[in-house]
XYZ file of C-alpha atoms in Angstrom:
444
model
C 129.858 47.749 120.229
C 130.091 51.215 118.712
C 133.219 50.288 116.731
C 131.604 47.128 115.417
C 128.443 48.992 114.501
C 130.260 51.709 112.579
C 132.366 49.097 110.814
C 129.237 47.202 109.863
C 127.686 50.374 108.546
C 130.726 51.106 106.418
C 130.560 47.569 105.032
C 126.867 47.975 104.208
C 125.791 45.214 106.633
C 123.055 47.123 108.403
C 119.446 46.580 107.410
C 118.205 48.898 104.639
C 117.133 52.125 106.336
C 113.950 53.130 104.561
C 111.955 50.336 106.087
C 113.011 50.541 109.874
C 109.249 50.497 114.488
C 110.341 50.339 117.936
C 110.152 47.078 119.828
C 109.830 48.822 123.188
C 106.681 49.347 125.254
C 103.569 51.183 123.978
C 103.717 54.869 124.834
C 101.159 56.341 127.221
C 98.189 58.037 125.586
C 99.176 61.534 124.512
C 102.876 61.016 125.150
C 105.235 62.466 122.547
C 102.276 63.693 120.493
C 104.717 65.492 118.188
C 105.706 62.100 116.716
C 104.111 61.390 113.337
C 103.390 58.178 111.454
C 104.309 58.407 107.758
C 102.837 56.182 105.061
C 104.163 56.138 101.509
C 102.112 54.974 98.536
C 98.481 53.859 98.245
C 96.649 54.872 101.462
C 94.809 51.525 101.435
C 98.023 49.514 101.161
C 101.108 51.697 101.767
C 104.341 50.477 100.241
C 106.287 51.394 103.358
C 106.085 53.372 106.572
C 108.294 55.710 108.570
C 108.100 58.040 111.534
C 108.742 61.766 111.885
C 108.739 64.647 114.331
C 106.774 67.911 114.229
C 109.252 70.808 114.506
C 106.842 73.496 113.240
C 103.067 73.466 112.760
C 103.576 72.732 109.042
C 106.964 70.964 109.000
C 108.151 67.509 110.012
C 111.729 66.420 110.530
C 112.319 62.843 109.378
C 114.852 60.650 107.586
C 115.555 61.420 103.930
C 115.899 57.670 103.311
C 112.148 57.376 103.856
C 111.637 58.945 100.428
C 113.605 56.499 98.287
C 113.253 52.836 97.370
C 117.026 52.474 97.032
C 119.015 52.805 100.279
C 121.831 55.310 99.941
C 120.504 56.982 96.807
C 120.067 60.750 96.637
C 116.617 62.179 97.365
C 115.669 65.134 95.155
C 114.155 68.220 96.746
C 110.517 68.916 95.898
C 107.359 66.841 95.915
C 107.717 63.242 97.155
C 108.027 60.694 94.348
C 105.008 58.814 95.747
C 101.992 60.025 97.720
C 103.000 60.454 101.348
C 100.694 61.168 104.283
C 101.519 61.998 107.893
C 99.223 61.193 110.814
C 99.555 62.776 114.256
C 97.084 64.003 116.832
C 94.239 62.337 114.945
C 94.994 64.441 111.846
C 96.193 63.055 108.527
C 97.879 65.534 106.191
C 99.690 65.010 102.896
C 103.391 65.748 102.596
C 103.824 68.160 99.666
C 107.525 69.007 99.781
C 110.753 67.327 100.887
C 113.982 69.237 101.619
C 116.786 66.705 102.239
C 120.184 67.201 103.856
C 123.210 66.003 101.910
C 125.462 65.327 104.900
C 123.212 62.973 106.882
C 119.983 60.959 106.751
C 117.680 63.892 107.574
C 114.992 65.769 105.663
C 112.355 68.385 106.341
C 108.879 67.531 105.047
C 106.307 70.277 104.542
C 102.684 69.413 105.235
C 99.838 70.576 102.978
C 98.388 72.517 105.905
C 99.356 73.283 109.505
C 98.337 70.761 112.159
C 96.560 72.072 115.234
C 96.535 71.199 118.917
C 100.078 69.782 118.970
C 103.130 71.565 120.314
C 106.184 71.094 118.065
C 109.461 69.980 119.609
C 112.701 71.920 119.287
C 116.113 70.390 118.560
C 118.383 70.047 121.569
C 121.036 72.716 122.103
C 123.753 70.149 122.758
C 124.792 66.826 121.272
C 124.304 63.436 122.861
C 127.224 62.226 124.980
C 128.522 58.713 125.433
C 126.971 57.054 128.463
C 123.698 59.004 128.556
C 120.352 57.311 128.010
C 117.896 58.600 125.415
C 114.268 57.664 124.823
C 113.562 56.374 121.336
C 110.067 56.509 119.832
C 108.451 55.374 116.608
C 105.487 53.822 114.819
C 107.320 50.817 113.364
C 107.047 47.142 114.174
C 106.982 46.019 117.756
C 108.111 42.649 119.110
C 104.705 41.149 118.350
C 103.009 43.313 115.728
C 103.729 43.937 112.046
C 102.005 47.343 111.805
C 101.148 48.709 115.266
C 98.819 51.697 115.250
C 100.275 53.284 118.332
C 103.588 54.783 119.316
C 106.180 52.612 121.054
C 109.131 53.816 123.116
C 112.303 52.369 124.627
C 115.567 53.327 126.298
C 118.816 53.540 124.326
C 122.320 53.925 125.699
C 124.604 56.267 123.748
C 127.791 54.448 122.743
C 129.526 57.046 120.587
C 128.918 60.368 118.816
C 130.564 61.828 115.715
C 129.910 64.894 113.547
C 126.599 63.663 112.125
C 125.587 60.407 113.869
C 124.888 58.858 117.261
C 125.563 55.155 117.876
C 123.089 53.572 120.308
C 122.273 50.273 121.961
C 118.728 49.402 122.962
C 118.193 48.580 126.645
C 115.807 45.994 128.091
C 115.082 44.486 124.680
C 114.281 47.806 122.953
C 115.286 47.988 119.306
C 114.747 50.259 116.305
C 112.576 48.313 113.853
C 111.066 48.606 110.390
C 108.900 51.767 110.305
C 110.823 53.634 113.007
C 113.132 55.429 110.580
C 112.798 59.184 111.120
C 111.441 58.757 114.641
C 112.967 60.721 117.525
C 115.657 60.029 120.096
C 114.713 62.249 123.047
C 116.396 63.679 126.122
C 114.639 64.679 129.333
C 116.171 67.881 130.715
C 114.867 70.304 133.349
C 111.375 68.913 133.009
C 111.337 69.334 129.235
C 111.853 67.021 126.291
C 114.541 67.756 123.693
C 115.028 66.274 120.237
C 118.578 64.911 120.006
C 118.565 62.621 116.954
C 116.463 60.724 114.408
C 116.457 56.968 113.810
C 118.280 55.950 110.663
C 119.615 52.344 110.659
C 119.635 49.357 112.982
C 120.223 45.612 113.390
C 116.547 45.115 114.366
C 117.213 42.457 116.962
C 113.927 41.303 118.535
C 111.741 43.080 115.986
C 108.733 41.250 114.570
C 109.769 39.471 111.379
C 113.515 39.688 112.047
C 115.537 36.441 112.054
C 115.404 34.686 115.406
C 119.186 34.538 115.379
C 119.471 38.350 115.275
C 119.840 39.609 118.839
C 121.744 42.852 118.303
C 119.840 45.984 119.363
C 122.358 48.551 118.133
C 121.333 51.470 115.946
C 122.754 54.513 114.210
C 120.754 57.748 114.524
C 121.323 61.038 112.746
C 122.207 64.051 114.879
C 119.813 67.036 114.773
C 121.069 69.088 117.721
C 123.054 71.288 115.306
C 120.241 71.780 112.766
C 118.088 74.491 114.394
C 119.506 77.166 112.073
C 118.952 75.043 108.981
C 115.363 74.264 109.982
C 114.625 77.964 110.443
C 116.293 78.816 107.136
C 114.207 76.273 105.209
C 110.958 77.416 106.847
C 111.735 81.039 106.053
C 112.300 80.360 102.358
C 108.559 80.598 101.821
C 107.532 84.133 100.864
C 104.434 85.574 102.535
C 102.445 88.492 101.111
C 99.267 90.076 102.532
C 96.823 90.867 99.708
C 93.050 90.966 99.250
C 92.596 88.041 96.877
C 88.879 87.349 97.388
C 87.748 90.992 97.171
C 86.070 91.255 100.583
C 88.162 94.241 101.668
C 90.357 92.238 104.039
C 93.886 91.153 103.223
C 94.315 87.418 102.826
C 97.607 85.556 103.256
C 99.340 84.568 100.013
C 102.173 82.076 100.548
C 104.641 81.370 97.789
C 106.229 78.029 98.655
C 109.671 76.879 97.604
C 108.119 73.898 95.775
C 106.469 76.347 93.358
C 102.951 76.435 94.804
C 101.136 79.732 95.336
C 98.643 79.098 98.143
C 95.912 81.537 99.193
C 94.801 81.410 102.836
C 91.526 83.372 103.051
C 91.011 85.824 105.880
C 88.106 84.516 107.990
C 88.200 87.384 110.476
C 89.745 85.625 113.454
C 92.025 83.313 111.489
C 93.223 82.351 108.017
C 91.797 79.184 106.486
C 93.812 76.069 105.572
C 94.548 77.442 102.118
C 94.072 76.475 98.501
C 96.614 76.196 95.687
C 95.934 78.867 93.048
C 98.980 78.391 90.851
C 102.045 76.153 90.542
C 105.440 76.121 88.879
C 106.957 79.180 90.580
C 109.736 77.469 92.541
C 112.412 79.577 90.846
C 110.630 82.879 91.586
C 110.678 82.886 95.398
C 113.500 85.273 96.329
C 114.269 86.956 93.010
C 117.718 85.370 92.810
C 116.822 82.925 90.048
C 114.257 83.417 87.255
C 112.430 86.353 88.787
C 109.913 87.230 91.486
C 106.175 87.469 92.015
C 103.988 90.299 93.321
C 100.325 90.371 94.313
C 98.373 93.577 93.682
C 95.042 94.657 92.187
C 96.060 95.578 88.667
C 92.626 95.313 87.011
C 90.708 97.433 89.538
C 88.116 94.806 90.485
C 89.115 94.819 94.157
C 90.954 91.481 93.937
C 94.730 91.072 93.893
C 96.205 89.729 90.672
C 99.508 87.903 90.174
C 102.309 90.029 88.698
C 105.276 88.131 87.259
C 108.593 90.000 86.990
C 111.086 87.852 85.107
C 114.839 88.030 84.737
C 114.110 88.418 81.014
C 112.859 91.896 81.906
C 109.199 91.263 81.209
C 106.394 92.234 83.597
C 103.231 90.199 83.010
C 99.866 90.335 84.754
C 97.982 87.112 85.512
C 94.391 88.109 86.218
C 92.573 86.871 89.336
C 89.830 84.507 88.129
C 88.301 83.776 91.539
C 90.065 80.483 92.266
C 93.140 80.752 90.026
C 95.194 83.207 87.994
C 94.897 83.194 84.206
C 97.725 82.662 81.692
C 98.738 86.313 81.797
C 99.476 89.176 79.416
C 102.653 91.222 79.066
C 102.372 94.784 80.385
C 105.952 96.065 80.334
C 109.509 95.036 79.404
C 113.113 95.995 79.980
C 113.236 95.387 83.738
C 115.734 92.509 83.850
C 118.146 94.466 86.022
C 115.506 95.481 88.586
C 114.512 92.084 90.013
C 116.129 91.923 93.457
C 117.591 95.402 93.926
C 121.202 94.265 93.557
C 121.690 95.887 90.133
C 119.848 98.946 88.804
C 117.009 98.980 91.331
C 113.713 97.302 92.176
C 110.015 97.511 91.363
C 106.903 97.904 93.509
C 103.198 97.767 92.695
C 100.710 99.982 94.568
C 97.806 102.308 93.761
C 99.475 105.708 93.657
C 96.799 107.554 91.636
C 93.783 106.465 93.711
C 91.841 104.899 90.831
C 91.727 101.451 92.456
C 94.372 99.980 90.154
C 97.970 99.327 91.165
C 100.616 101.353 89.363
C 104.270 100.453 88.744
C 106.772 102.190 91.028
C 110.416 102.178 89.960
C 113.059 102.672 92.656
C 116.479 103.027 91.048
C 119.921 102.752 92.577
C 120.374 106.286 91.215
C 118.046 107.303 94.055
C 115.063 108.239 91.914
C 111.506 107.032 92.564
C 109.230 107.191 89.520
C 105.575 106.262 89.070
C 104.407 104.520 85.897
C 100.638 104.889 85.773
C 98.367 101.882 85.148
C 96.730 102.463 81.757
C 94.539 99.336 81.756
C 96.735 97.152 79.550
C 100.161 98.670 80.175
C 102.062 101.134 82.351
C 102.887 104.571 80.933
C 106.360 106.091 80.525
C 106.390 107.357 84.100
C 106.903 110.585 85.998
C 109.508 111.486 88.609
C 108.130 111.695 92.166
C 111.109 111.664 94.552
C 114.910 111.468 94.694
C 117.780 110.764 97.069
C 116.934 107.132 97.834
C 119.970 105.413 96.301
C 121.053 103.888 99.616
C 117.594 102.483 100.426
C 117.212 99.914 97.622
C 117.969 96.505 99.133
C 117.884 97.290 102.861
C 121.583 96.559 103.413
C 122.612 100.232 103.708
C 120.514 103.090 105.127
C 117.112 101.344 105.045
C 114.210 100.311 102.813
C 111.171 101.892 101.159
C 107.614 100.538 101.147
C 104.355 101.811 99.627
C 100.921 101.668 101.257
C 97.886 103.828 102.046
C 98.658 105.347 105.443
C 96.184 108.251 105.257
C 93.097 106.328 104.124
C 92.516 108.398 100.991
C 92.906 105.436 98.653
C 96.334 106.516 97.419
C 99.573 104.774 98.436
C 102.041 106.819 100.463
C 105.796 106.324 100.861
C 106.952 104.499 104.007
C 110.621 105.012 104.891
C 112.284 102.540 107.255
C 115.658 103.842 108.425
C 118.407 101.497 109.570
C 119.851 101.079 112.097
C 117.722 103.585 114.052
C 114.452 101.759 113.306
C 112.624 105.010 112.569
C 109.572 104.624 110.327
C 108.325 107.760 108.585
C 105.400 108.284 106.237
C 105.735 110.640 103.294
C 102.233 111.599 102.217
C 101.105 111.219 98.598
C 100.526 114.754 97.298
C 99.322 113.782 93.827
C 102.575 114.281 91.953
C 105.164 113.891 94.737
C 105.587 112.731 98.349
C 105.857 115.343 101.111
C 108.727 115.736 103.592
C 107.391 113.061 105.864
C 106.292 112.537 109.460
C 107.979 110.216 111.944
C 105.346 107.649 112.947
C 107.242 105.184 115.147
C 110.711 103.942 116.093
C 110.930 100.172 116.146
């Protein structure tokens, strides 16, 4: 069966993947709550449906083929081509970013906000093996219903496993159907449930609407047991910065997403809110390796963090905080093209060194010098030398890293020194024109 199935796949005889729900029994209430129902297109009349799995509070793992009308075509990273919504645990959330794999039918889908009350599932630590039985789940067609509104499950025997796929055969009439694509194949182990694979293609034997002559219940799933590192890497691409954006004296959470969105999650005291997009188009400014990087600091002195853009072209521009967005920006400084990520001449920081409520520009060069360029209201001045000897602390790959923040509570940023590999963190107090010799505060 496995040989025939793989041969059929190679010949393109399997049903188109982007439309595959499970013809097994309805799942018990609350079972496999991490499984999501995906709907693409007009919410009132979706063009197609898929399934997915929550692997992080704000990320689903699903099939990349769910995001294309043409089976086998490449899916670009970024926003879905059509409106896509995910429903799980009684919550419906838009999908705002897709990160596809190129070696198999798998993609990560970022939700517009985190879902609550549902525990994500982790990928299994080992691959499926021939002869074991997995539980398949999905929101696709059943044996009797075109669009069931509840999860169905069934048993599947593993026939064969290769580097990226698992060949399965449904047991007791179970089959992967239209709408199940991206749904999970699960293993029960030591009282826990593991995610082994995702549904990709099938013969759809016994599914509602399939030809009566089609009795094959074979399927090909995509392996995910080896993707834990990739999932973590994609999630960690987002850059998180604490900054007081709303001016209430408490740092909010500013998240710069890989799709270019800058989202502000306001600090509500006991939690951060769901967030609001303040700016877009910054997808090539996340890690400083491409067009530049972003900073968030109060440049204007109104108590609210502004957006500072440091481009590879060397320009530093300030986009003023307008309450719910950042304005178009004005240029404050130039000539910093070799200071973006610390791999060349150095790196920049923004913090209030002078204590006037406005962030200044701090230049940390690979020559070891730390200079302060004072905020003059519309530009930064020519700078003064404050410290030296920090040439091996620029990018964190050598002796450590520097940070700047107000440790003493006098309104002026001090110098934090993190030493590697010892983990020692020292604070060098701001003395007005230099930093003192420092005090060891903690060893991490």
